Amino acid sequence: MVLHLENNCKGINSLKSIPRHVMLLDGFKEKLSEGILPEGVQNLFLGDIKQDLTIDSIPNSVKAVYLLNGFNQKKTCRNGISTNKLTCGIIPEGVKTLEICDIKQQLTIDSIPKYVSEIIIQRKIKQTIIPFQIPKNITLKYAD
């Protein structure tokens, strides 16, 4: 099942439930807060969502996260400056596979959790991946 919510969508937080087999979250403006996605979701494809994810917005049951083209996670620091870094703690401990497409984030050493065992990077990404950004215990693969 695909959950594709457009920009004018109102009410993801008011949905009584989202099926556990939801696969794609793309194109909506609302905040995805803790408890919206049910435990049991295992594969999560994140596209062009407009609000920042928060720690615990992705359930621990998720085993694979796919950051699709257009994924943009901005973090506003205390000084009001907005950065394009994938914040440490957003990806939960249950995630073992992380696929990165042409996202707008800058990867930092702490944005990829040590419990991820495999990273798949699409060859078309414009971002430079520096080896020290990937923890040594992670298998790195490239896909077309």
Coordinates of N, CA and C in Angstrom, one line a residue:
M1 N 0.8 -1.2 0.0 CA 0.0 0.0 0.0 C 0.9 1.2 0.0
V2 N 0.5 2.2 -0.7 CA 1.2 3.5 -0.8 C 0.3 4.6 -0.2
L3 N 0.9 5.4 0.7 CA 0.2 6.5 1.2 C 0.9 7.7 0.6
H4 N 0.2 8.4 -0.3 CA 0.7 9.5 -1.0 C -0.2 10.7 -0.7
L5 N 0.3 11.6 0.1 CA -0.5 12.7 0.6 C 0.0 14.0 -0.1
E6 N -0.8 14.7 -0.8 CA -0.4 15.9 -1.5 C -0.2 17.1 -0.6
N7 N 0.3 18.2 -1.2 CA 0.6 19.4 -0.4 C -0.6 19.9 0.3
N8 N -1.8 19.8 -0.2 CA -3.0 20.4 0.4 C -3.7 19.4 1.4
C9 N -3.0 18.3 1.7 CA -3.6 17.3 2.6 C -3.7 17.9 4.0
K10 N -4.8 17.7 4.6 CA -5.0 18.1 6.0 C -5.5 16.9 6.8
G11 N -4.8 16.6 7.8 CA -5.3 15.6 8.7 C -4.5 14.3 8.8
I12 N -3.2 14.2 8.5 CA -2.6 12.9 8.7 C -2.6 12.6 10.2
N13 N -2.5 13.6 11.0 CA -2.5 13.3 12.5 C -3.9 13.0 13.0
S14 N -4.9 13.2 12.2 CA -6.3 12.9 12.6 C -6.7 11.5 12.1
L15 N -5.9 10.9 11.2 CA -6.3 9.6 10.8 C -6.3 8.6 12.0
K16 N -7.4 7.8 12.0 CA -7.5 6.9 13.2 C -6.4 5.8 13.2
S17 N -6.0 5.4 12.0 CA -4.9 4.5 11.9 C -4.3 4.5 10.5
I18 N -3.1 4.1 10.4 CA -2.4 3.9 9.1 C -2.1 2.5 9.1
P19 N -2.4 1.8 8.0 CA -2.1 0.3 7.9 C -0.6 0.0 8.1
R20 N -0.3 -1.1 8.7 CA 1.0 -1.5 9.0 C 1.9 -1.7 7.7
H21 N 1.2 -2.0 6.6 CA 2.0 -2.2 5.4 C 2.1 -1.0 4.5
V22 N 2.0 0.2 5.1 CA 2.2 1.4 4.4 C 3.7 1.4 3.9
M23 N 3.9 2.0 2.7 CA 5.3 1.9 2.2 C 5.9 3.3 1.9
L24 N 5.1 4.3 1.4 CA 5.6 5.5 0.9 C 5.0 6.7 1.6
L25 N 5.8 7.6 2.1 CA 5.3 8.9 2.6 C 5.9 9.9 1.8
D26 N 5.1 10.7 1.1 CA 5.6 11.7 0.1 C 4.7 12.8 0.0
G27 N 5.2 14.0 -0.1 CA 4.4 15.2 -0.6 C 3.4 15.8 0.4
F28 N 3.7 15.8 1.7 CA 2.7 16.4 2.5 C 3.4 17.4 3.5
K29 N 2.6 18.3 4.1 CA 3.1 19.4 4.9 C 3.1 19.2 6.4
E30 N 2.3 18.2 6.8 CA 2.1 18.0 8.2 C 3.3 17.3 8.9
K31 N 3.4 17.6 10.2 CA 4.4 17.0 11.0 C 4.1 15.5 11.3
L32 N 5.0 14.7 11.1 CA 4.8 13.2 11.4 C 5.3 13.0 12.8
S33 N 4.4 13.0 13.7 CA 4.8 12.9 15.1 C 4.8 11.5 15.6
E34 N 5.3 11.2 16.7 CA 5.4 9.9 17.3 C 4.0 9.3 17.4
G35 N 3.9 8.0 17.0 CA 2.7 7.2 17.1 C 1.8 7.3 15.9
I36 N 2.1 8.1 14.9 CA 1.3 8.2 13.7 C 1.5 6.9 12.9
L37 N 2.8 6.6 12.7 CA 3.1 5.3 12.0 C 3.0 4.2 13.0
P38 N 2.3 3.1 12.7 CA 2.1 2.1 13.7 C 3.3 1.2 13.8
E39 N 3.5 0.6 14.9 CA 4.5 -0.5 15.1 C 4.1 -1.6 14.1
G40 N 5.1 -2.2 13.5 CA 4.8 -3.3 12.5 C 5.2 -2.8 11.1
V41 N 5.3 -1.5 10.8 CA 5.8 -1.1 9.5 C 7.2 -1.5 9.4
Q42 N 7.6 -2.2 8.3 CA 9.0 -2.7 8.2 C 9.8 -1.9 7.1
N43 N 9.2 -1.5 6.1 CA 9.9 -0.8 5.0 C 9.3 0.6 4.9
L44 N 10.1 1.6 4.9 CA 9.6 3.0 4.8 C 10.3 3.8 3.8
F45 N 9.6 4.3 2.8 CA 10.1 5.1 1.7 C 9.7 6.5 2.0
L46 N 10.7 7.4 2.2 CA 10.5 8.8 2.5 C 10.9 9.7 1.4
G47 N 9.9 10.4 0.8 CA 10.2 11.3 -0.3 C 10.2 12.8 0.2
D48 N 9.5 13.6 -0.6 CA 9.5 15.1 -0.4 C 8.5 15.4 0.7
I49 N 8.8 15.2 2.0 CA 8.0 15.6 3.1 C 8.4 17.0 3.5
K50 N 7.5 17.8 3.9 CA 7.7 19.2 4.1 C 8.1 19.6 5.6
Q51 N 7.8 18.7 6.5 CA 8.1 19.0 7.9 C 9.2 18.1 8.4
D52 N 10.0 18.5 9.3 CA 11.1 17.7 9.8 C 10.5 16.5 10.6
L53 N 11.2 15.4 10.4 CA 11.0 14.2 11.2 C 11.5 14.5 12.6
T54 N 11.0 13.9 13.6 CA 11.5 14.0 15.0 C 11.9 12.7 15.4
I55 N 12.7 12.7 16.5 CA 13.1 11.4 17.1 C 11.9 10.7 17.5
D56 N 11.7 9.4 17.2 CA 10.6 8.6 17.5 C 9.4 8.7 16.6
S57 N 9.6 9.5 15.5 CA 8.5 9.6 14.5 C 8.5 8.3 13.6
I58 N 9.6 7.6 13.5 CA 9.7 6.4 12.8 C 9.7 5.2 13.8
P59 N 8.8 4.3 13.7 CA 8.7 3.2 14.7 C 10.0 2.3 14.7
N60 N 10.3 1.7 15.8 CA 11.4 0.8 15.9 C 11.2 -0.5 15.0
S61 N 10.0 -0.8 14.6 CA 9.8 -2.0 13.8 C 10.3 -1.8 12.4
V62 N 10.6 -0.6 12.0 CA 11.1 -0.4 10.6 C 12.5 -1.0 10.5
K63 N 12.7 -1.8 9.4 CA 14.0 -2.5 9.2 C 14.7 -1.8 8.0
A64 N 14.0 -1.2 7.1 CA 14.7 -0.5 6.0 C 14.1 0.8 5.7
V65 N 14.9 1.9 5.6 CA 14.5 3.2 5.3 C 15.1 3.6 3.9
Y66 N 14.3 4.1 3.1 CA 14.7 4.6 1.7 C 14.5 6.1 1.7
L67 N 15.6 6.8 1.6 CA 15.5 8.3 1.5 C 15.5 8.6 0.0
L68 N 14.3 8.9 -0.5 CA 14.2 9.1 -2.0 C 14.6 10.5 -2.4
N69 N 14.6 10.6 -3.8 CA 15.0 11.9 -4.4 C 14.0 13.0 -3.8
G70 N 14.6 14.1 -3.4 CA 13.8 15.2 -2.8 C 13.6 15.2 -1.3
F71 N 14.0 14.1 -0.7 CA 13.9 14.0 0.8 C 14.8 15.2 1.3
N72 N 14.2 16.0 2.2 CA 14.8 17.2 2.7 C 14.5 17.3 4.2
Q73 N 15.4 17.1 5.0 CA 15.3 17.2 6.5 C 16.1 18.4 7.0
K74 N 15.4 19.5 7.3 CA 16.1 20.6 7.7 C 16.1 20.7 9.3
K75 N 17.1 21.1 9.8 CA 17.2 21.2 11.3 C 17.5 22.6 11.6
T76 N 16.7 23.2 12.5 CA 17.0 24.6 12.9 C 17.6 24.6 14.3
C77 N 18.8 25.2 14.3 CA 19.6 25.2 15.6 C 19.1 26.3 16.5
R78 N 19.5 26.3 17.7 CA 19.1 27.3 18.7 C 19.4 28.7 18.2
N79 N 20.4 28.9 17.4 CA 20.7 30.3 17.0 C 19.9 30.7 15.8
G80 N 18.9 29.9 15.4 CA 18.0 30.2 14.3 C 18.5 29.9 12.9
I81 N 19.7 29.4 12.8 CA 20.3 29.0 11.5 C 19.8 27.6 11.2
S82 N 19.3 27.5 9.9 CA 18.8 26.2 9.4 C 19.9 25.5 8.7
T83 N 20.1 24.2 9.0 CA 21.1 23.4 8.4 C 20.4 22.3 7.6
N84 N 21.1 21.7 6.7 CA 20.6 20.6 5.9 C 21.3 19.3 6.3
K85 N 21.3 18.9 7.6 CA 21.9 17.7 8.0 C 20.9 16.8 8.6
L86 N 21.1 15.5 8.3 CA 20.2 14.5 8.8 C 20.6 14.3 10.3
T87 N 19.6 14.6 11.1 CA 19.9 14.7 12.6 C 20.1 13.3 13.2
C88 N 21.1 13.2 14.0 CA 21.3 12.0 14.8 C 20.1 11.6 15.6
G89 N 19.7 10.3 15.5 CA 18.5 9.9 16.3 C 17.2 9.8 15.5
I90 N 17.2 10.3 14.3 CA 16.0 10.3 13.5 C 15.7 8.8 13.0
I91 N 16.8 8.2 12.6 CA 16.7 6.8 12.1 C 16.7 5.9 13.4
P92 N 15.7 5.1 13.6 CA 15.6 4.3 14.8 C 16.5 3.1 14.8
E93 N 16.7 2.5 16.0 CA 17.6 1.4 16.1 C 17.3 0.1 15.4
G94 N 16.0 -0.1 15.0 CA 15.6 -1.2 14.3 C 16.0 -1.3 12.8
V95 N 16.4 -0.1 12.3 CA 16.8 0.0 10.9 C 18.1 -0.7 10.6
K96 N 18.1 -1.6 9.7 CA 19.4 -2.4 9.3 C 19.8 -1.9 7.9
T97 N 18.9 -1.5 7.0 CA 19.2 -1.1 5.7 C 18.8 0.3 5.5
L98 N 19.7 1.1 4.9 CA 19.4 2.5 4.6 C 19.8 2.7 3.1
E99 N 18.8 3.1 2.3 CA 19.1 3.4 0.9 C 19.0 4.9 0.7
I100 N 20.1 5.5 0.1 CA 20.1 6.9 -0.1 C 20.1 7.2 -1.6
C101 N 19.1 8.0 -2.0 CA 19.0 8.5 -3.3 C 19.5 9.9 -3.4
D102 N 19.0 10.7 -4.3 CA 19.5 12.1 -4.4 C 18.8 13.0 -3.4
I103 N 19.2 12.9 -2.1 CA 18.6 13.7 -1.1 C 19.3 15.0 -1.0
K104 N 18.7 15.9 -0.2 CA 19.2 17.3 -0.1 C 20.0 17.5 1.1
Q105 N 20.1 16.4 1.9 CA 20.9 16.5 3.2 C 22.4 16.3 3.0
Q106 N 23.1 16.9 3.9 CA 24.5 16.6 4.0 C 24.6 15.5 5.0
L107 N 25.3 14.4 4.7 CA 25.5 13.4 5.6 C 26.7 13.8 6.6
T108 N 26.5 13.5 7.8 CA 27.6 13.7 8.8 C 27.9 12.4 9.5
I109 N 29.0 12.4 10.2 CA 29.4 11.1 10.8 C 28.4 10.6 11.8
D110 N 27.6 11.5 12.5 CA 26.6 11.0 13.4 C 25.2 10.8 12.9
S111 N 25.0 11.1 11.6 CA 23.7 10.9 11.0 C 23.4 9.5 10.6
I112 N 24.4 8.7 10.5 CA 24.2 7.2 10.1 C 24.5 6.4 11.4
P113 N 23.4 5.8 11.9 CA 23.6 5.1 13.2 C 24.5 3.8 13.0
K114 N 25.2 3.5 14.0 CA 26.1 2.3 14.0 C 25.4 1.0 13.9
Y115 N 24.1 1.0 14.2 CA 23.3 -0.3 14.1 C 22.9 -0.6 12.7
V116 N 23.0 0.3 11.8 CA 22.7 0.1 10.4 C 23.8 -0.9 9.9
S117 N 23.4 -1.9 9.2 CA 24.4 -2.9 8.7 C 24.7 -2.7 7.2
E118 N 23.8 -2.1 6.5 CA 24.0 -1.9 5.0 C 23.5 -0.6 4.5
I119 N 24.3 0.1 3.7 CA 23.9 1.3 3.1 C 24.0 1.1 1.6
I120 N 22.9 1.4 0.9 CA 22.9 1.3 -0.6 C 22.8 2.8 -1.1
I121 N 23.8 3.1 -1.9 CA 23.8 4.5 -2.4 C 23.5 4.5 -3.9
Q122 N 22.6 5.2 -4.3 CA 22.3 5.4 -5.8 C 23.4 6.1 -6.4
R123 N 23.9 5.6 -7.5 CA 25.1 6.2 -8.2 C 24.8 7.6 -8.7
K124 N 23.5 8.0 -8.9 CA 23.2 9.3 -9.4 C 23.2 10.4 -8.4
I125 N 23.5 10.1 -7.1 CA 23.4 11.2 -6.2 C 24.5 12.3 -6.4
K126 N 24.2 13.5 -6.1 CA 25.1 14.6 -6.4 C 26.0 14.9 -5.2
Q127 N 25.7 14.3 -4.1 CA 26.5 14.5 -2.9 C 27.8 13.6 -2.8
T128 N 28.8 14.1 -2.3 CA 30.1 13.3 -2.2 C 30.0 12.6 -0.9
I129 N 30.2 11.3 -0.9 CA 30.3 10.5 0.3 C 31.7 10.3 0.7
I130 N 32.1 10.8 1.9 CA 33.4 10.7 2.4 C 33.5 9.5 3.3
P131 N 34.5 8.6 3.1 CA 34.5 7.3 3.8 C 34.3 7.5 5.3
F132 N 34.9 8.5 6.0 CA 34.7 8.6 7.4 C 33.3 8.9 7.8
Q133 N 32.4 9.2 6.9 CA 31.0 9.5 7.2 C 30.2 8.1 7.5
I134 N 30.8 7.1 7.0 CA 30.2 5.7 7.1 C 30.9 4.9 8.2
P135 N 30.2 4.5 9.2 CA 30.9 3.7 10.2 C 31.5 2.5 9.6
K136 N 32.6 2.0 10.2 CA 33.4 0.9 9.6 C 32.6 -0.4 9.6
N137 N 31.7 -0.6 10.4 CA 31.0 -1.9 10.5 C 29.9 -2.0 9.4
I138 N 29.7 -1.0 8.6 CA 28.6 -1.0 7.6 C 29.1 -1.4 6.2
T139 N 28.3 -2.3 5.6 CA 28.6 -2.7 4.2 C 28.0 -1.6 3.3
L140 N 28.8 -1.1 2.4 CA 28.5 0.0 1.5 C 28.3 -0.6 0.1
K141 N 27.1 -0.4 -0.5 CA 26.8 -0.9 -1.9 C 26.4 0.3 -2.7
Y142 N 26.6 0.1 -4.0 CA 26.2 1.2 -5.0 C 25.2 0.5 -5.9
A143 N 24.1 1.2 -6.2 CA 23.1 0.7 -7.1 C 22.9 1.7 -8.3
D144 N 22.4 1.2 -9.4 CA 22.1 2.1 -10.5 C 20.7 2.6 -10.5

